[in-house]
Amino acid sequence: MNTRRAPSHSCRDSTVIDMLCQFAFDDFRRPGGPLGQKWLRDPRTFTAEDFAQLRDSGVSMLALGSGPGSYDDAMRYAQWNGFIASNSQWFTRIDDATDCAQ
């Protein structure tokens, strides 16, 4: 049994990267269908409440993968780029390490 106490800092003090991008997974349990699909079709449907839920999870960065491997992957990647651009009040696209300082 590990009896060490947890560190006094929280994940709020750290960079937390969701490498699987759970944010992008389709959740078919929701009434009206997956939010991710809705957001990609119309990025304006992403609300302050949606962002608050993501922010409150402690995640500070989302990874969409290493890039598209097929035409369909490229189209989905482009949709996420559009989503980020349409919600720039909450999201910043990371193109290289210098963007992480923002």
mmCIF file of N, CA and C in Angstrom:
data_model
loop_
_atom_site.group_PDB
_atom_site.id
_atom_site.type_symbol
_atom_site.label_atom_id
_atom_site.label_comp_id
_atom_site.label_asym_id
_atom_site.label_seq_id
_atom_site.Cartn_x
_atom_site.Cartn_y
_atom_site.Cartn_z
ATOM 1 N N MET A 1 0.843 -1.166 0.000
ATOM 2 C CA MET A 1 0.000 0.000 0.000
ATOM 3 C C MET A 1 0.895 1.237 0.000
ATOM 4 N N ASN A 2 0.570 2.177 -0.835
ATOM 5 C CA ASN A 2 1.313 3.417 -0.904
ATOM 6 C C ASN A 2 0.688 4.402 0.070
ATOM 7 N N THR A 3 1.440 4.827 1.040
ATOM 8 C CA THR A 3 0.904 5.745 2.047
ATOM 9 C C THR A 3 1.412 7.162 1.859
ATOM 10 N N ARG A 4 2.172 7.382 0.813
ATOM 11 C CA ARG A 4 2.671 8.738 0.571
ATOM 12 C C ARG A 4 1.515 9.666 0.283
ATOM 13 N N ARG A 5 1.631 10.856 0.764
ATOM 14 C CA ARG A 5 0.589 11.854 0.513
ATOM 15 C C ARG A 5 0.723 12.399 -0.898
ATOM 16 N N ALA A 6 -0.400 12.781 -1.436
ATOM 17 C CA ALA A 6 -0.403 13.394 -2.765
ATOM 18 C C ALA A 6 0.299 14.745 -2.690
ATOM 19 N N PRO A 7 0.951 15.157 -3.754
ATOM 20 C CA PRO A 7 1.594 16.471 -3.756
ATOM 21 C C PRO A 7 0.568 17.575 -3.507
ATOM 22 N N SER A 8 1.035 18.676 -2.967
ATOM 23 C CA SER A 8 0.119 19.765 -2.632
ATOM 24 C C SER A 8 -0.361 20.528 -3.860
ATOM 25 N N HIS A 9 0.325 20.389 -4.977
ATOM 26 C CA HIS A 9 -0.138 21.080 -6.186
ATOM 27 C C HIS A 9 -1.197 20.240 -6.892
ATOM 28 N N SER A 10 -1.943 20.862 -7.733
ATOM 29 C CA SER A 10 -2.977 20.153 -8.480
ATOM 30 C C SER A 10 -2.620 20.150 -9.956
ATOM 31 N N CYS A 11 -3.447 19.485 -10.757
ATOM 32 C CA CYS A 11 -3.196 19.486 -12.201
ATOM 33 C C CYS A 11 -3.397 20.880 -12.777
ATOM 34 N N ARG A 12 -4.041 21.768 -12.050
ATOM 35 C CA ARG A 12 -4.215 23.150 -12.508
ATOM 36 C C ARG A 12 -2.872 23.868 -12.620
ATOM 37 N N ASP A 13 -1.862 23.348 -11.897
ATOM 38 C CA ASP A 13 -0.531 23.934 -11.925
ATOM 39 C C ASP A 13 0.352 23.311 -12.999
ATOM 40 N N SER A 14 -0.182 22.354 -13.728
ATOM 41 C CA SER A 14 0.599 21.594 -14.695
ATOM 42 C C SER A 14 -0.058 21.646 -16.070
ATOM 43 N N THR A 15 0.734 21.324 -17.075
ATOM 44 C CA THR A 15 0.183 21.142 -18.416
ATOM 45 C C THR A 15 -0.331 19.717 -18.508
ATOM 46 N N VAL A 16 -1.600 19.560 -18.812
ATOM 47 C CA VAL A 16 -2.215 18.241 -18.931
ATOM 48 C C VAL A 16 -2.660 18.076 -20.376
ATOM 49 N N ILE A 17 -2.055 17.100 -21.064
ATOM 50 C CA ILE A 17 -2.359 16.865 -22.472
ATOM 51 C C ILE A 17 -3.194 15.594 -22.600
ATOM 52 N N ASP A 18 -4.347 15.720 -23.205
ATOM 53 C CA ASP A 18 -5.198 14.568 -23.505
ATOM 54 C C ASP A 18 -4.718 14.001 -24.837
ATOM 55 N N MET A 19 -3.870 12.987 -24.780
ATOM 56 C CA MET A 19 -3.267 12.431 -25.985
ATOM 57 C C MET A 19 -4.251 11.599 -26.825
ATOM 58 N N LEU A 20 -5.346 11.164 -26.228
ATOM 59 C CA LEU A 20 -6.344 10.408 -26.975
ATOM 60 C C LEU A 20 -7.448 11.304 -27.502
ATOM 61 N N CYS A 21 -7.433 12.544 -27.095
ATOM 62 C CA CYS A 21 -8.455 13.525 -27.452
ATOM 63 C C CYS A 21 -9.853 12.967 -27.198
ATOM 64 N N GLN A 22 -10.104 12.631 -25.950
ATOM 65 C CA GLN A 22 -11.420 12.143 -25.548
ATOM 66 C C GLN A 22 -12.511 13.119 -25.965
ATOM 67 N N PHE A 23 -12.150 14.353 -26.042
ATOM 68 C CA PHE A 23 -13.049 15.419 -26.450
ATOM 69 C C PHE A 23 -13.647 15.144 -27.834
ATOM 70 N N ALA A 24 -12.886 14.470 -28.683
ATOM 71 C CA ALA A 24 -13.313 14.243 -30.064
ATOM 72 C C ALA A 24 -14.070 12.941 -30.259
ATOM 73 N N PHE A 25 -14.094 12.076 -29.235
ATOM 74 C CA PHE A 25 -14.780 10.797 -29.393
ATOM 75 C C PHE A 25 -16.285 11.005 -29.441
ATOM 76 N N ASP A 26 -16.923 10.271 -30.314
ATOM 77 C CA ASP A 26 -18.378 10.340 -30.433
ATOM 78 C C ASP A 26 -19.033 9.601 -29.269
ATOM 79 N N ASP A 27 -19.942 10.274 -28.603
ATOM 80 C CA ASP A 27 -20.685 9.682 -27.492
ATOM 81 C C ASP A 27 -22.128 9.516 -27.948
ATOM 82 N N PHE A 28 -22.468 8.305 -28.345
ATOM 83 C CA PHE A 28 -23.797 8.043 -28.885
ATOM 84 C C PHE A 28 -24.865 7.894 -27.792
ATOM 85 N N ARG A 29 -24.460 8.018 -26.522
ATOM 86 C CA ARG A 29 -25.426 7.928 -25.423
ATOM 87 C C ARG A 29 -26.199 9.226 -25.251
ATOM 88 N N ARG A 30 -25.712 10.300 -25.818
ATOM 89 C CA ARG A 30 -26.349 11.611 -25.649
ATOM 90 C C ARG A 30 -27.604 11.730 -26.509
ATOM 91 N N PRO A 31 -28.645 12.315 -25.948
ATOM 92 C CA PRO A 31 -29.833 12.614 -26.779
ATOM 93 C C PRO A 31 -29.439 13.577 -27.901
ATOM 94 N N GLY A 32 -29.899 13.342 -29.087
ATOM 95 C CA GLY A 32 -29.573 14.224 -30.200
ATOM 96 C C GLY A 32 -28.278 13.882 -30.902
ATOM 97 N N GLY A 33 -27.608 12.823 -30.454
ATOM 98 C CA GLY A 33 -26.383 12.391 -31.115
ATOM 99 C C GLY A 33 -25.131 12.990 -30.489
ATOM 100 N N PRO A 34 -23.987 12.554 -30.961
ATOM 101 C CA PRO A 34 -22.709 12.995 -30.402
ATOM 102 C C PRO A 34 -22.479 14.496 -30.560
ATOM 103 N N LEU A 35 -22.017 15.124 -29.499
ATOM 104 C CA LEU A 35 -21.730 16.556 -29.551
ATOM 105 C C LEU A 35 -20.599 16.864 -30.518
ATOM 106 N N GLY A 36 -19.571 16.006 -30.552
ATOM 107 C CA GLY A 36 -18.443 16.254 -31.446
ATOM 108 C C GLY A 36 -18.873 16.403 -32.898
ATOM 109 N N GLN A 37 -19.778 15.558 -33.340
ATOM 110 C CA GLN A 37 -20.271 15.664 -34.716
ATOM 111 C C GLN A 37 -21.034 16.969 -34.912
ATOM 112 N N LYS A 38 -21.835 17.333 -33.941
ATOM 113 C CA LYS A 38 -22.590 18.586 -34.010
ATOM 114 C C LYS A 38 -21.640 19.785 -34.067
ATOM 115 N N TRP A 39 -20.608 19.759 -33.224
ATOM 116 C CA TRP A 39 -19.645 20.869 -33.187
ATOM 117 C C TRP A 39 -18.868 20.986 -34.492
ATOM 118 N N LEU A 40 -18.533 19.849 -35.094
ATOM 119 C CA LEU A 40 -17.795 19.899 -36.358
ATOM 120 C C LEU A 40 -18.675 20.402 -37.496
ATOM 121 N N ARG A 41 -19.953 20.041 -37.483
ATOM 122 C CA ARG A 41 -20.873 20.541 -38.511
ATOM 123 C C ARG A 41 -21.105 22.044 -38.357
ATOM 124 N N ASP A 42 -21.239 22.492 -37.108
ATOM 125 C CA ASP A 42 -21.489 23.907 -36.835
ATOM 126 C C ASP A 42 -20.744 24.305 -35.565
ATOM 127 N N PRO A 43 -19.500 24.779 -35.698
ATOM 128 C CA PRO A 43 -18.679 25.111 -34.531
ATOM 129 C C PRO A 43 -19.326 26.130 -33.580
ATOM 130 N N ARG A 44 -20.291 26.899 -34.084
ATOM 131 C CA ARG A 44 -20.952 27.893 -33.212
ATOM 132 C C ARG A 44 -21.819 27.239 -32.152
ATOM 133 N N THR A 45 -22.096 25.941 -32.297
ATOM 134 C CA THR A 45 -22.921 25.254 -31.301
ATOM 135 C C THR A 45 -22.128 24.890 -30.048
ATOM 136 N N PHE A 46 -20.810 25.042 -30.082
ATOM 137 C CA PHE A 46 -19.973 24.821 -28.903
ATOM 138 C C PHE A 46 -20.182 26.014 -27.981
ATOM 139 N N THR A 47 -20.606 25.749 -26.749
ATOM 140 C CA THR A 47 -21.007 26.821 -25.835
ATOM 141 C C THR A 47 -19.989 27.048 -24.723
ATOM 142 N N ALA A 48 -20.193 28.125 -24.001
ATOM 143 C CA ALA A 48 -19.362 28.421 -22.834
ATOM 144 C C ALA A 48 -19.470 27.293 -21.808
ATOM 145 N N GLU A 49 -20.649 26.696 -21.696
ATOM 146 C CA GLU A 49 -20.832 25.574 -20.767
ATOM 147 C C GLU A 49 -20.027 24.354 -21.215
ATOM 148 N N ASP A 50 -19.982 24.121 -22.530
ATOM 149 C CA ASP A 50 -19.171 23.018 -23.055
ATOM 150 C C ASP A 50 -17.702 23.246 -22.732
ATOM 151 N N PHE A 51 -17.246 24.480 -22.939
ATOM 152 C CA PHE A 51 -15.849 24.776 -22.647
ATOM 153 C C PHE A 51 -15.567 24.653 -21.154
ATOM 154 N N ALA A 52 -16.484 25.117 -20.315
ATOM 155 C CA ALA A 52 -16.295 25.036 -18.867
ATOM 156 C C ALA A 52 -16.122 23.583 -18.423
ATOM 157 N N GLN A 53 -16.888 22.670 -19.014
ATOM 158 C CA GLN A 53 -16.762 21.255 -18.663
ATOM 159 C C GLN A 53 -15.374 20.741 -19.033
ATOM 160 N N LEU A 54 -14.878 21.104 -20.206
ATOM 161 C CA LEU A 54 -13.543 20.687 -20.622
ATOM 162 C C LEU A 54 -12.486 21.316 -19.717
ATOM 163 N N ARG A 55 -12.580 22.614 -19.488
ATOM 164 C CA ARG A 55 -11.614 23.322 -18.645
ATOM 165 C C ARG A 55 -11.587 22.740 -17.233
ATOM 166 N N ASP A 56 -12.763 22.468 -16.686
ATOM 167 C CA ASP A 56 -12.848 21.956 -15.320
ATOM 168 C C ASP A 56 -12.322 20.532 -15.180
ATOM 169 N N SER A 57 -12.146 19.833 -16.299
ATOM 170 C CA SER A 57 -11.580 18.485 -16.249
ATOM 171 C C SER A 57 -10.093 18.522 -15.932
ATOM 172 N N GLY A 58 -9.472 19.684 -16.085
ATOM 173 C CA GLY A 58 -8.039 19.819 -15.837
ATOM 174 C C GLY A 58 -7.189 19.701 -17.088
ATOM 175 N N VAL A 59 -7.786 19.314 -18.205
ATOM 176 C CA VAL A 59 -7.045 19.195 -19.455
ATOM 177 C C VAL A 59 -6.734 20.582 -19.987
ATOM 178 N N SER A 60 -5.471 20.798 -20.355
ATOM 179 C CA SER A 60 -5.090 22.103 -20.898
ATOM 180 C C SER A 60 -4.702 22.028 -22.372
ATOM 181 N N MET A 61 -4.470 20.815 -22.896
ATOM 182 C CA MET A 61 -4.153 20.644 -24.313
ATOM 183 C C MET A 61 -4.796 19.369 -24.821
ATOM 184 N N LEU A 62 -5.192 19.389 -26.082
ATOM 185 C CA LEU A 62 -5.768 18.217 -26.738
ATOM 186 C C LEU A 62 -4.881 17.853 -27.917
ATOM 187 N N ALA A 63 -4.618 16.574 -28.084
ATOM 188 C CA ALA A 63 -3.834 16.103 -29.226
ATOM 189 C C ALA A 63 -4.779 15.418 -30.197
ATOM 190 N N LEU A 64 -4.770 15.848 -31.440
ATOM 191 C CA LEU A 64 -5.625 15.245 -32.459
ATOM 192 C C LEU A 64 -4.911 14.149 -33.231
ATOM 193 N N GLY A 65 -3.687 13.861 -32.880
ATOM 194 C CA GLY A 65 -2.941 12.805 -33.556
ATOM 195 C C GLY A 65 -1.763 13.372 -34.316
ATOM 196 N N SER A 66 -1.158 12.521 -35.134
ATOM 197 C CA SER A 66 0.050 12.912 -35.850
ATOM 198 C C SER A 66 -0.240 13.478 -37.229
ATOM 199 N N GLY A 67 -1.486 13.572 -37.576
ATOM 200 C CA GLY A 67 -1.833 14.094 -38.885
ATOM 201 C C GLY A 67 -2.610 13.075 -39.682
ATOM 202 N N PRO A 68 -3.183 13.512 -40.767
ATOM 203 C CA PRO A 68 -4.034 12.633 -41.561
ATOM 204 C C PRO A 68 -3.247 11.576 -42.318
ATOM 205 N N GLY A 69 -3.822 10.376 -42.389
ATOM 206 C CA GLY A 69 -3.191 9.297 -43.135
ATOM 207 C C GLY A 69 -3.961 8.931 -44.394
ATOM 208 N N SER A 70 -5.182 9.454 -44.519
ATOM 209 C CA SER A 70 -6.006 9.168 -45.690
ATOM 210 C C SER A 70 -6.827 10.421 -46.008
ATOM 211 N N TYR A 71 -7.544 10.362 -47.103
ATOM 212 C CA TYR A 71 -8.389 11.499 -47.478
ATOM 213 C C TYR A 71 -9.432 11.773 -46.399
ATOM 214 N N ASP A 72 -10.100 10.714 -45.912
ATOM 215 C CA ASP A 72 -11.115 10.890 -44.873
ATOM 216 C C ASP A 72 -10.515 11.469 -43.595
ATOM 217 N N ASP A 73 -9.312 10.991 -43.231
ATOM 218 C CA ASP A 73 -8.624 11.541 -42.061
ATOM 219 C C ASP A 73 -8.313 13.020 -42.265
ATOM 220 N N ALA A 74 -7.889 13.366 -43.474
ATOM 221 C CA ALA A 74 -7.552 14.769 -43.777
ATOM 222 C C ALA A 74 -8.788 15.658 -43.662
ATOM 223 N N MET A 75 -9.925 15.151 -44.122
ATOM 224 C CA MET A 75 -11.157 15.938 -44.029
ATOM 225 C C MET A 75 -11.564 16.153 -42.573
ATOM 226 N N ARG A 76 -11.447 15.125 -41.751
ATOM 227 C CA ARG A 76 -11.785 15.269 -40.327
ATOM 228 C C ARG A 76 -10.797 16.209 -39.641
ATOM 229 N N TYR A 77 -9.525 16.099 -39.986
ATOM 230 C CA TYR A 77 -8.493 16.987 -39.441
ATOM 231 C C TYR A 77 -8.827 18.439 -39.804
ATOM 232 N N ALA A 78 -9.246 18.650 -41.046
ATOM 233 C CA ALA A 78 -9.624 20.003 -41.492
ATOM 234 C C ALA A 78 -10.844 20.504 -40.718
ATOM 235 N N GLN A 79 -11.780 19.613 -40.428
ATOM 236 C CA GLN A 79 -12.951 20.021 -39.638
ATOM 237 C C GLN A 79 -12.530 20.486 -38.247
ATOM 238 N N TRP A 80 -11.614 19.764 -37.617
ATOM 239 C CA TRP A 80 -11.152 20.182 -36.292
ATOM 240 C C TRP A 80 -10.397 21.507 -36.373
ATOM 241 N N ASN A 81 -9.634 21.719 -37.437
ATOM 242 C CA ASN A 81 -8.966 23.016 -37.610
ATOM 243 C C ASN A 81 -9.998 24.138 -37.706
ATOM 244 N N GLY A 82 -11.081 23.887 -38.437
ATOM 245 C CA GLY A 82 -12.156 24.872 -38.533
ATOM 246 C C GLY A 82 -12.823 25.110 -37.202
ATOM 247 N N PHE A 83 -13.010 24.046 -36.428
ATOM 248 C CA PHE A 83 -13.602 24.174 -35.099
ATOM 249 C C PHE A 83 -12.726 25.057 -34.205
ATOM 250 N N ILE A 84 -11.425 24.801 -34.220
ATOM 251 C CA ILE A 84 -10.492 25.597 -33.412
ATOM 252 C C ILE A 84 -10.528 27.058 -33.844
ATOM 253 N N ALA A 85 -10.466 27.307 -35.148
ATOM 254 C CA ALA A 85 -10.490 28.677 -35.658
ATOM 255 C C ALA A 85 -11.799 29.388 -35.308
ATOM 256 N N SER A 86 -12.899 28.652 -35.308
ATOM 257 C CA SER A 86 -14.206 29.246 -35.012
ATOM 258 C C SER A 86 -14.414 29.497 -33.524
ATOM 259 N N ASN A 87 -13.583 28.896 -32.691
ATOM 260 C CA ASN A 87 -13.699 29.053 -31.240
ATOM 261 C C ASN A 87 -12.388 29.547 -30.645
ATOM 262 N N SER A 88 -11.791 30.527 -31.320
ATOM 263 C CA SER A 88 -10.473 31.018 -30.907
ATOM 264 C C SER A 88 -10.495 31.748 -29.570
ATOM 265 N N GLN A 89 -11.668 32.068 -29.058
ATOM 266 C CA GLN A 89 -11.735 32.668 -27.724
ATOM 267 C C GLN A 89 -11.368 31.637 -26.653
ATOM 268 N N TRP A 90 -11.437 30.328 -27.012
ATOM 269 C CA TRP A 90 -11.137 29.271 -26.050
ATOM 270 C C TRP A 90 -9.964 28.393 -26.469
ATOM 271 N N PHE A 91 -9.690 28.295 -27.770
ATOM 272 C CA PHE A 91 -8.695 27.351 -28.258
ATOM 273 C C PHE A 91 -7.619 28.051 -29.084
ATOM 274 N N THR A 92 -6.410 27.495 -29.023
ATOM 275 C CA THR A 92 -5.295 27.951 -29.840
ATOM 276 C C THR A 92 -4.701 26.737 -30.529
ATOM 277 N N ARG A 93 -4.533 26.829 -31.827
ATOM 278 C CA ARG A 93 -3.891 25.736 -32.564
ATOM 279 C C ARG A 93 -2.406 25.750 -32.238
ATOM 280 N N ILE A 94 -1.860 24.586 -31.950
ATOM 281 C CA ILE A 94 -0.435 24.440 -31.632
ATOM 282 C C ILE A 94 0.257 23.874 -32.864
ATOM 283 N N ASP A 95 1.093 24.694 -33.473
ATOM 284 C CA ASP A 95 1.843 24.249 -34.647
ATOM 285 C C ASP A 95 3.263 23.825 -34.292
ATOM 286 N N ASP A 96 3.827 24.423 -33.242
ATOM 287 C CA ASP A 96 5.145 24.016 -32.774
ATOM 288 C C ASP A 96 5.250 24.383 -31.287
ATOM 289 N N ALA A 97 6.358 24.027 -30.684
ATOM 290 C CA ALA A 97 6.522 24.173 -29.234
ATOM 291 C C ALA A 97 6.365 25.614 -28.748
ATOM 292 N N THR A 98 6.684 26.587 -29.585
ATOM 293 C CA THR A 98 6.575 27.974 -29.139
ATOM 294 C C THR A 98 5.130 28.374 -28.881
ATOM 295 N N ASP A 99 4.178 27.706 -29.531
ATOM 296 C CA ASP A 99 2.774 28.018 -29.324
ATOM 297 C C ASP A 99 2.278 27.578 -27.948
ATOM 298 N N CYS A 100 3.004 26.665 -27.318
ATOM 299 C CA CYS A 100 2.581 26.150 -26.008
ATOM 300 C C CYS A 100 2.730 27.190 -24.910
ATOM 301 N N ALA A 101 3.508 28.205 -25.136
ATOM 302 C CA ALA A 101 3.727 29.238 -24.116
ATOM 303 C C ALA A 101 2.532 30.172 -23.971
ATOM 304 N N GLN A 102 1.616 30.131 -24.894
ATOM 305 C CA GLN A 102 0.464 31.045 -24.855
ATOM 306 C C GLN A 102 -0.494 30.703 -23.739
#
